[in-house]
Coordinates of C-alpha atoms and ligand atoms in Angstrom, one line a residue:
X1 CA 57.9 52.1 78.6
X2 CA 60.6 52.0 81.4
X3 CA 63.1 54.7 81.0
X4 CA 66.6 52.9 82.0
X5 CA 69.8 54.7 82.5
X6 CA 73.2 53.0 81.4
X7 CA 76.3 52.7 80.2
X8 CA 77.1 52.5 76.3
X9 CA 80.0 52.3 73.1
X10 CA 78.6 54.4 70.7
X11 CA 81.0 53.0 68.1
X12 CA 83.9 50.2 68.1
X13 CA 86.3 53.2 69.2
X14 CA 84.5 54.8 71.4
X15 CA 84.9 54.5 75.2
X16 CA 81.8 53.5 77.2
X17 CA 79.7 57.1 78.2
X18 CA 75.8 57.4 79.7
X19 CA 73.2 56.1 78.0
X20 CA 69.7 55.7 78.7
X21 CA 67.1 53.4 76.8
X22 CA 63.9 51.7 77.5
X23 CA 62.7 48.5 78.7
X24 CA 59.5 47.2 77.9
X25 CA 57.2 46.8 80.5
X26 CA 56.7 43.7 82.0
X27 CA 54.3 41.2 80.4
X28 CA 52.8 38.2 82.0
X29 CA 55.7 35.7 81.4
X30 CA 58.1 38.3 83.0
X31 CA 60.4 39.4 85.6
X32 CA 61.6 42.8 86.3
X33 CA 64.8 42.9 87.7
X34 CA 66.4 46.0 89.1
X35 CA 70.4 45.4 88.9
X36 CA 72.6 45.2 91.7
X37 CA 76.1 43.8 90.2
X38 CA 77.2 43.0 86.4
X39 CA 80.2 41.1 85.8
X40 CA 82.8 42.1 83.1
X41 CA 83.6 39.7 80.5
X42 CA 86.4 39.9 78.2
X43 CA 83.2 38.9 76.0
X44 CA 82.2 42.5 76.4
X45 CA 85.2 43.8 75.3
X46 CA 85.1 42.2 72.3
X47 CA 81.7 42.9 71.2
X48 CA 82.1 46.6 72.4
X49 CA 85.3 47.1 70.0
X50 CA 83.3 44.9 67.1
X51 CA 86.4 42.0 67.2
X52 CA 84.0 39.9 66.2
X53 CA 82.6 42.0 63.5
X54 CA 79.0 41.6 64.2
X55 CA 78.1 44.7 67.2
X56 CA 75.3 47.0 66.7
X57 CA 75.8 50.2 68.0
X58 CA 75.4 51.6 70.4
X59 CA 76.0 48.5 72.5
X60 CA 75.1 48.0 76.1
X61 CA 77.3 45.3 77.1
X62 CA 76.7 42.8 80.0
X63 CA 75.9 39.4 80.6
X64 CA 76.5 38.5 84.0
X65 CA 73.6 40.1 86.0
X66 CA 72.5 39.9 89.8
X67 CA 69.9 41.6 90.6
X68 CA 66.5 42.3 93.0
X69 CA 62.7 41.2 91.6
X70 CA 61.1 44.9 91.6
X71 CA 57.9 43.4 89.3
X72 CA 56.6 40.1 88.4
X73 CA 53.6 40.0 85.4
X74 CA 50.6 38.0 86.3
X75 CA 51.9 34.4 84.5
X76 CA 55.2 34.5 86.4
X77 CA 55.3 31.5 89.2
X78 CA 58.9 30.5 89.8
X79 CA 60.1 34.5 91.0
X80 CA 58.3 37.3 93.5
X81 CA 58.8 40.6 94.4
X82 CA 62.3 40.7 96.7
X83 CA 63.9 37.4 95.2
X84 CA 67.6 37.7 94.4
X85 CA 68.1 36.3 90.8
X86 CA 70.6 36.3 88.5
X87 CA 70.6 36.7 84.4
X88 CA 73.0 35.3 81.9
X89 CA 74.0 35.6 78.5
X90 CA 70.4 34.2 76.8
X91 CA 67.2 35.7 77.3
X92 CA 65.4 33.6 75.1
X93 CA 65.5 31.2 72.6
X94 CA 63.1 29.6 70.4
X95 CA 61.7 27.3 72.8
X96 CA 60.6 24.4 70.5
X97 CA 63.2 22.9 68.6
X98 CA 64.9 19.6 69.9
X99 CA 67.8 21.5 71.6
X100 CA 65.9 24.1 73.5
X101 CA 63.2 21.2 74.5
X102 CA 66.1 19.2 76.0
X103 CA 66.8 22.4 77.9
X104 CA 70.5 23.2 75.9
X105 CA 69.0 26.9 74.8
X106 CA 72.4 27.5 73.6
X107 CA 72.7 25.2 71.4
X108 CA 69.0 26.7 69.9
X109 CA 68.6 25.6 66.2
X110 CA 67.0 28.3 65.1
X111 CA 68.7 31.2 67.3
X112 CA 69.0 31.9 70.8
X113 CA 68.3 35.8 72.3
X114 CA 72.0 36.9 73.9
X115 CA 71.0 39.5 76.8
X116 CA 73.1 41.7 74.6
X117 CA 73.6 42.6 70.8
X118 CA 70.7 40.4 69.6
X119 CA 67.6 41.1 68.2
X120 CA 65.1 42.7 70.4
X121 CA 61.6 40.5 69.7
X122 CA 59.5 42.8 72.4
X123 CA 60.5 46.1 71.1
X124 CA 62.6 45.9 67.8
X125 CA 65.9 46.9 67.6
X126 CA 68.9 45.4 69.8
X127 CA 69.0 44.3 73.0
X128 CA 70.9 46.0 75.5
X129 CA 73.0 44.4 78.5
X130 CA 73.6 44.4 82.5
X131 CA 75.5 47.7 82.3
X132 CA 72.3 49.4 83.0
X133 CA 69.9 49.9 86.1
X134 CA 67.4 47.1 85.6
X135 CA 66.4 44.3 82.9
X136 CA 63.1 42.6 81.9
X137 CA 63.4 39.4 81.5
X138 CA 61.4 36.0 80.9
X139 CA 60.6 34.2 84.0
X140 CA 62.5 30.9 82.1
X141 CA 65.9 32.7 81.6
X142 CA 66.0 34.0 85.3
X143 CA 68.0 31.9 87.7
X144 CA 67.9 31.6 91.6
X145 CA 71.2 32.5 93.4
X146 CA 71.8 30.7 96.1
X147 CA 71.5 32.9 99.8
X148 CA 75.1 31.9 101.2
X149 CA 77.0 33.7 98.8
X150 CA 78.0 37.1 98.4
X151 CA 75.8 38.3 95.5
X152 CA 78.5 40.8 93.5
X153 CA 81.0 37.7 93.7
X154 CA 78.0 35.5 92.6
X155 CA 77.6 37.7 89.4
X156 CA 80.5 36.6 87.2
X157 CA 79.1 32.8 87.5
X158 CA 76.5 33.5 84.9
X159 CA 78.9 33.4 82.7
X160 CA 82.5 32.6 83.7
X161 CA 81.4 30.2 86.1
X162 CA 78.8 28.4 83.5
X163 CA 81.2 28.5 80.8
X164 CA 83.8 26.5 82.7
X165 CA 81.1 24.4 84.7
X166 CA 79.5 23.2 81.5
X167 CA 82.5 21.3 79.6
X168 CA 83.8 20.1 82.4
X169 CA 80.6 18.2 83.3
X170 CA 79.6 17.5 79.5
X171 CA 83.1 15.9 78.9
X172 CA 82.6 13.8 82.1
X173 CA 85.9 14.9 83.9
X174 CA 86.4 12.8 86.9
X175 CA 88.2 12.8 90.3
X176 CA 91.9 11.8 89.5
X177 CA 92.3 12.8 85.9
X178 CA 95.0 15.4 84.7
X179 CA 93.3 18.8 84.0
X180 CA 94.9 21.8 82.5
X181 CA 93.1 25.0 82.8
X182 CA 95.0 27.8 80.1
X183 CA 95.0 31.4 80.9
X184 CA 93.9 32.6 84.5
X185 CA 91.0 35.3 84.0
X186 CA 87.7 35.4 84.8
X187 CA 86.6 32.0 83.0
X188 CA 90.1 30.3 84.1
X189 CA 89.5 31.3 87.4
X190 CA 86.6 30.1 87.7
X191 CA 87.5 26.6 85.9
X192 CA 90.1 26.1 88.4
X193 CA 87.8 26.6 91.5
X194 CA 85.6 24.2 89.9
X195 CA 88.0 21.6 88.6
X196 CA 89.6 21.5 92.0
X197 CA 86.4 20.7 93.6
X198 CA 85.9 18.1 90.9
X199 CA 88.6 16.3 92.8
X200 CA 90.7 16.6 89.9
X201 CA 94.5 16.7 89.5
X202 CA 94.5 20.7 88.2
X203 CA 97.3 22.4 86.5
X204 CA 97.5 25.9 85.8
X205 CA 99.0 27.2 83.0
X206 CA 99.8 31.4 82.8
X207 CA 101.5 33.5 80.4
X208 CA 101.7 35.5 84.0
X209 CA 104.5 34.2 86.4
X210 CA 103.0 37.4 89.1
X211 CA 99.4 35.1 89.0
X212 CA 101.5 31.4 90.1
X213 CA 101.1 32.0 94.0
X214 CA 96.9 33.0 93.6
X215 CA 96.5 30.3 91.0
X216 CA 97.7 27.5 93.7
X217 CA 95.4 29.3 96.4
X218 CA 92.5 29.2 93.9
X219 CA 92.8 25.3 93.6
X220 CA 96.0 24.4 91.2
X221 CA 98.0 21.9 92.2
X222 CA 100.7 23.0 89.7
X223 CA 101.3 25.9 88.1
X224 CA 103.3 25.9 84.5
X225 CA 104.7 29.4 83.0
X226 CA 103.4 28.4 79.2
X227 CA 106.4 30.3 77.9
X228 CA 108.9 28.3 79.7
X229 CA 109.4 25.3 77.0
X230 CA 111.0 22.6 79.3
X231 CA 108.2 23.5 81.9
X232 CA 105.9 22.7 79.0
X233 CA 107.7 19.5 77.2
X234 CA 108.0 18.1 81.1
X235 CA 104.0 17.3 80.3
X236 CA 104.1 16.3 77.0
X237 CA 101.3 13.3 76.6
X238 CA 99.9 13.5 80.1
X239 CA 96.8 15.4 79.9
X240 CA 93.3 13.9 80.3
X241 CA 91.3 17.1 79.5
X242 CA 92.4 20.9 79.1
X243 CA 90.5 24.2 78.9
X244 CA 91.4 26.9 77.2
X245 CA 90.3 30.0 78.3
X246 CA 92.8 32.2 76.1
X247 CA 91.1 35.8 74.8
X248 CA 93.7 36.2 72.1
X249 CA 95.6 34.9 69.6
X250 CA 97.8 32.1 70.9
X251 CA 99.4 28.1 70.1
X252 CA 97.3 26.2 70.3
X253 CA 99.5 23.3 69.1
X254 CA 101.4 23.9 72.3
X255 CA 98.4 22.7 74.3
X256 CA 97.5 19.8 72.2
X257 CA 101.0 17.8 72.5
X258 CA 100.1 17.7 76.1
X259 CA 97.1 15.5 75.7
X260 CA 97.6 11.9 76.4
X261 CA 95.3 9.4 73.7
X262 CA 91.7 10.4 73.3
X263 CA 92.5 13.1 75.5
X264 CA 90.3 16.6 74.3
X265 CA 91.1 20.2 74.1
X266 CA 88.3 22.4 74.9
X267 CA 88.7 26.1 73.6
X268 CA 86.2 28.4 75.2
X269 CA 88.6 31.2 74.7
X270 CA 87.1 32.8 71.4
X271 CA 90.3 35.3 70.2
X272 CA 89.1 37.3 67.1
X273 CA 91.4 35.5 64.6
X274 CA 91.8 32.0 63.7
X275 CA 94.2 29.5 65.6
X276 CA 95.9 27.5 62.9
X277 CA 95.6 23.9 64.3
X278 CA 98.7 21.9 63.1
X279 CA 97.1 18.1 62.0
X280 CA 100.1 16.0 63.7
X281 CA 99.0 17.7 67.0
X282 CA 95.6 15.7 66.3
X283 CA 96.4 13.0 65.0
X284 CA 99.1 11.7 66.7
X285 CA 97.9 9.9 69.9
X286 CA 94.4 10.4 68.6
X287 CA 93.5 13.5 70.2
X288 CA 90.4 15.7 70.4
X289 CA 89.5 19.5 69.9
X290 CA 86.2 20.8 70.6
X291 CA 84.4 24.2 71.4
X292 CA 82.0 24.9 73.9
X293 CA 79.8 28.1 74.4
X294 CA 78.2 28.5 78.2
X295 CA 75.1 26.2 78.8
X296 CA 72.0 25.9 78.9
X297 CA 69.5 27.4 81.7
X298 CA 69.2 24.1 83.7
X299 CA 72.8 23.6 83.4
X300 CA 73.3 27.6 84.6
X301 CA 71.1 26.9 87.5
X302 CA 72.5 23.5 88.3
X303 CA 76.2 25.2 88.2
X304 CA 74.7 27.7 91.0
X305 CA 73.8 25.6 93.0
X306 CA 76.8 23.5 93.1
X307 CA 78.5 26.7 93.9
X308 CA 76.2 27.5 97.1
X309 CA 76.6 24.0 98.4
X310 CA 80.6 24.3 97.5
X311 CA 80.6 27.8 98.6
X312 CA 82.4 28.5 95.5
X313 CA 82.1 32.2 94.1
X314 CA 84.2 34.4 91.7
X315 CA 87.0 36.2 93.1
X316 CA 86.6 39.9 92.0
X317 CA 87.3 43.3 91.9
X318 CA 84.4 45.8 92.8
X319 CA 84.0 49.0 90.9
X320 CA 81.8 51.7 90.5
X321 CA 80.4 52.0 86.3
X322 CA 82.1 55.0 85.7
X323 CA 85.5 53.1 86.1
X324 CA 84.5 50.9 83.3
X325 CA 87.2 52.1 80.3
X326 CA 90.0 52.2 83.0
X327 CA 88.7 48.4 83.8
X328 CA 88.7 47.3 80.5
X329 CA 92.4 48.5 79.6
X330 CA 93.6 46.3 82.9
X331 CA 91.3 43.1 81.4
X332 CA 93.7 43.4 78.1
X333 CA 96.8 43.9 80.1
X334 CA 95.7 40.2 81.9
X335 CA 95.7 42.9 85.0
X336 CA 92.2 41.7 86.7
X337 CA 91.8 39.7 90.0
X338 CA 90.0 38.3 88.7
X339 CA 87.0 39.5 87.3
X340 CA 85.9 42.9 87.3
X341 CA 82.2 43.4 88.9
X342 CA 80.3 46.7 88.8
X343 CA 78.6 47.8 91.3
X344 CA 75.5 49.0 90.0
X345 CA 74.6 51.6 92.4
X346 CA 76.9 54.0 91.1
X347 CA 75.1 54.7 88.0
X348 CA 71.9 56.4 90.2
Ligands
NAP401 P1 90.2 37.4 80.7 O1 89.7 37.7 82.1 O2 90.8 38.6 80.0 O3 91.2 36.2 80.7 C1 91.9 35.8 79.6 C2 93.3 35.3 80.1 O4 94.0 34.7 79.0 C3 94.2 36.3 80.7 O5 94.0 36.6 82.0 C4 95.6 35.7 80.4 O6 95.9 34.8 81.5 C5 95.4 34.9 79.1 N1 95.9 35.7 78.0 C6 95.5 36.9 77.6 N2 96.2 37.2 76.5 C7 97.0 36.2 76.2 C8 97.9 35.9 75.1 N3 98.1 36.8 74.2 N4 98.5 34.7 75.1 C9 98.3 33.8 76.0 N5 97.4 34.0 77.1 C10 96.8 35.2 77.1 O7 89.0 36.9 79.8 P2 87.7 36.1 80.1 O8 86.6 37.0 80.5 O9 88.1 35.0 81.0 O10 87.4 35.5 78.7 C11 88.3 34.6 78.0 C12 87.8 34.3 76.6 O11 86.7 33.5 76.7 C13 87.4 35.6 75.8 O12 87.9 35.4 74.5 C14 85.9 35.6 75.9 O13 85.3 36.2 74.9 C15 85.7 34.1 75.9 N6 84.4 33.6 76.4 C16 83.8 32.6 75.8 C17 82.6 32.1 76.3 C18 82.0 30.8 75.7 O14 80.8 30.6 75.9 N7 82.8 30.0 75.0 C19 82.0 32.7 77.4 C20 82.6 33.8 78.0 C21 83.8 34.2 77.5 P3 97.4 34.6 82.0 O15 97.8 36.0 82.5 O16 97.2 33.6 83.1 O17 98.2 34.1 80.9
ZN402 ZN1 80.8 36.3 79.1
ZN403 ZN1 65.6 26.3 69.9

C-alpha cells in the first residue's frame, strides 16, 4: 500500500479538508504517477456538493492530472521513469465491448472507471481524484504531454480541452462555418482557442460583459452579451454549430433559434436540473441537439498533440491546495481566468 496525502469533502456541505488514503501499488500494466498540477472543473464542484446526486463520500475530486512517472510495473512499455504524462477523467473501462475496441472508452457499454467517484476494481471502495500527491494508473489511460507547453497550463486539457476538442471534430466543424461557443469557463475557454484554430468563424457568447475584451484575445471574433435580446435576435438562423458549455440552469431555447437548418446544438454543460427544450425551437428549420461527454483516450491524446503543434494551452490561475474552497466560490461566481490549476506541491 502507498500512503497518499490529499484533499477531501467529507459530505456534500462540507468544505474540502486533508485527507490521506492509499494507492495500490503498482502492478505490471501500471504507471505511478506522482502529481505535479490538477485542474479544477466545475465537474468537481458538482460531484463534491452531490448536484448530481450520485457522490460517495468522502470524495477526492480531480480529473485533470499532470504529473512525473516515479514507477513503472514490469508489463508497462509506452511510459518510464521521468516521463511527463497526463491523466483524465477515465481510468479504465471494460476494454472489450465494441465502443472501447474502437477506442471511444467513454462511450463503454458496460461502464467506464471515472478517475474519481467510481468504483475502485484494485482495492474496493471508491476511487479518489488528482487532488492528492500521486495516482496509479493503467499504462492505457496515461497520455503523453507534449514538451513545448507549460505543464500546469497543460493540465486543464484533460478535460476542458478534450471536452471541447472532441464535438467539434466528431461533428466535422470546418474552416468557414459559424460557431457559437456559450459560457466562457474553463471548457468555453478552451472551445474557443480550439475553434479559432479550426479556422472557424467563432462567436462568443457571455452572461459576463467584464470577460468580452479576453474572449476576442482568446480567439472570438465576436462577442454577444446573451442577455442583450437584440444582440441575440441579430443572429437568429445563422449558426452552423454551437457549444454549450453552461454549468447551470439556463435557455436553452435561446441558443437553438440561432441555428440555421440542420444546424446542431451540443450541450456539454451538464447543470443539475433539466433544461426544458421547447419543440418549435427543433423543429422549425430542422435543427439538432445532442450531448457529448469528453472522449475517448486516442481522441485525448490526439487533442494533445494538436495543442503542442498549435501551441495551444489553457489559460489559468495557479494556486496552492489549501486555496481550494476560496477557488471554488469564484468558479460559481463565473470569477475564474480561466481555469483554476493546483499546484500540487503545496500539499507536502
Ligand atoms: P465554469 O468554468 O464554471 O464555466 C461555466 C461558465 O458558464 C461560466 O464561466 C459562465 O460563463 C457560464 N455560466 C455560469 N452560470 C451561468 C448561468 N446561470 N447562466 C448562464 N451562463 C452561466 O465551468 P466548466 O468547468 O467550464 O464546466 C462547465 C460545465 O460543463 C459544468 O456543468 C461541468 O460539469 C460540465 N462538464 C461536462 C463535461 C462533459 O464531458 N460533457 C466535461 C467537463 C465539464 P460567462 O460568465 O461567460 O457567462
Ligand atoms: Zn471535468
Ligand atoms: Zn467497454
Amino acid at each position: 500500500m502507498n500512503r497518499t496525502k490529499a484533499f477531501s469533502a467529507a459530505s456534500a456541505s462540507a468544505r474540502l479538508a486533508p485527507f490521506s488514503l492509499d494507492r495500490r501499488a503498482p502492478k505490471p500494466a501500471d504507471v505511478q504517477i506522482e502529481i505535479l498540477f490538477c485542474g479544477v472543473c466545475h465537474s468537481d464542484i458538482h460531484q463534491a456538493r452531490d448536484e448530481w446526486h450520485n457522490t460517495i463520500f468522502p470524495c477526492v475530486p480531480g480529473h485533470e492530472i499532470v504529473g512525473r512517472v516515479s514507477a513503472v510495473g514490469n508489463g508497462v512499455t509506452k511510459f518510464k521513469v521521468g516521463d511527463l504524462v497526463g491523466v483524465g477523467c477515465l481510468v479504465d473501462s471494460c476494454r472489450t465491448c465494441p465502443n472501447c475496441q474502437r477506442g471511444e472508452e467513454q462511450l463503454c457499454d458496460n461502464g467506464f472507471t471515472l478517475t474519481y467517484n467510481s468504483e475502485d476494481k484494485h482495492l474496493g471502495g471508491v476511487t479518489y481524484g488528482g487532488y492528492s500527491e500521486r495516482v496509479i494508473v493503467d499504462e492505457s489511460f496515461v497520455l503523453r504531454i507534449p514538451g513545448n507547453l507549460d505543464p500546469a497550463a497543460v493540465a486543464p486539457l484533460l478535460c476542458a480541452g478534450i471536452t471541447t476538442y472532441s464535438p467539434l471534430r466528431q461533428w466535422d466543424v470546418q474552416a468557414g462555418q459559424k460557431v457559437g461557443i456559450v459560457g466562457l469557463g474553463g471548457l468555453g475557454h478552451m472551445g474557443l482557442k480550439f475553434a479559432h484554430a479550426l479556422g472557424t468563424r467563432a462567436v462568443l457568447f457571455t452572461t459576463s460583459p467584464g470577460k468580452a475584451d479576453d474572449a476576442r484575445r482568446l480567439g472570438a471574433d465576436e462577442v454577444v452579451v446573451s442577455k442583450n435580446a437584440a444582440e441575440m435576435k441579430a443572429h437568429a438562423g445563422s449558426f452552423d454549430f454551437i457549444l454549450d458549455c453552461v454549468s447551470a440552469d439556463h435557455d436553452i431555447n435561446a441558443y437553438l433559434e440561432l441555428l440555421k437548418p440542420d444546424g446542431v446544438l451540443v450541450l456539454v454543460g451538464a447543470p443539475e436540473k433539466p433544461l426544458p427544450v421547447s419543440a418549435f425551437s427543433l423543429l422549425m428549420r430542422r435543427r439538432r441537439l445532442a450531448g457529448s461527454l469528453i472522449g475517448g483516450i486516442a481522441e485525448t491524446q490526439e487533442m494533445l498533440d494538436f495543442c503542442g503543434e498549435h501551441g495551444i494551452a489553457s489559460d489559468i490561475e495557479l494556486i496552492p491546495i489549501q486555496q481550494i474552497n476560496e477557488a471554488y466560490d469564484r468558479v460559481l461566481k463565473s470569477d475564474v481566468k480561466y481555469r483554476f490549476v493546483i499546484d500540487m506541491a503545496s500539499l507536502k
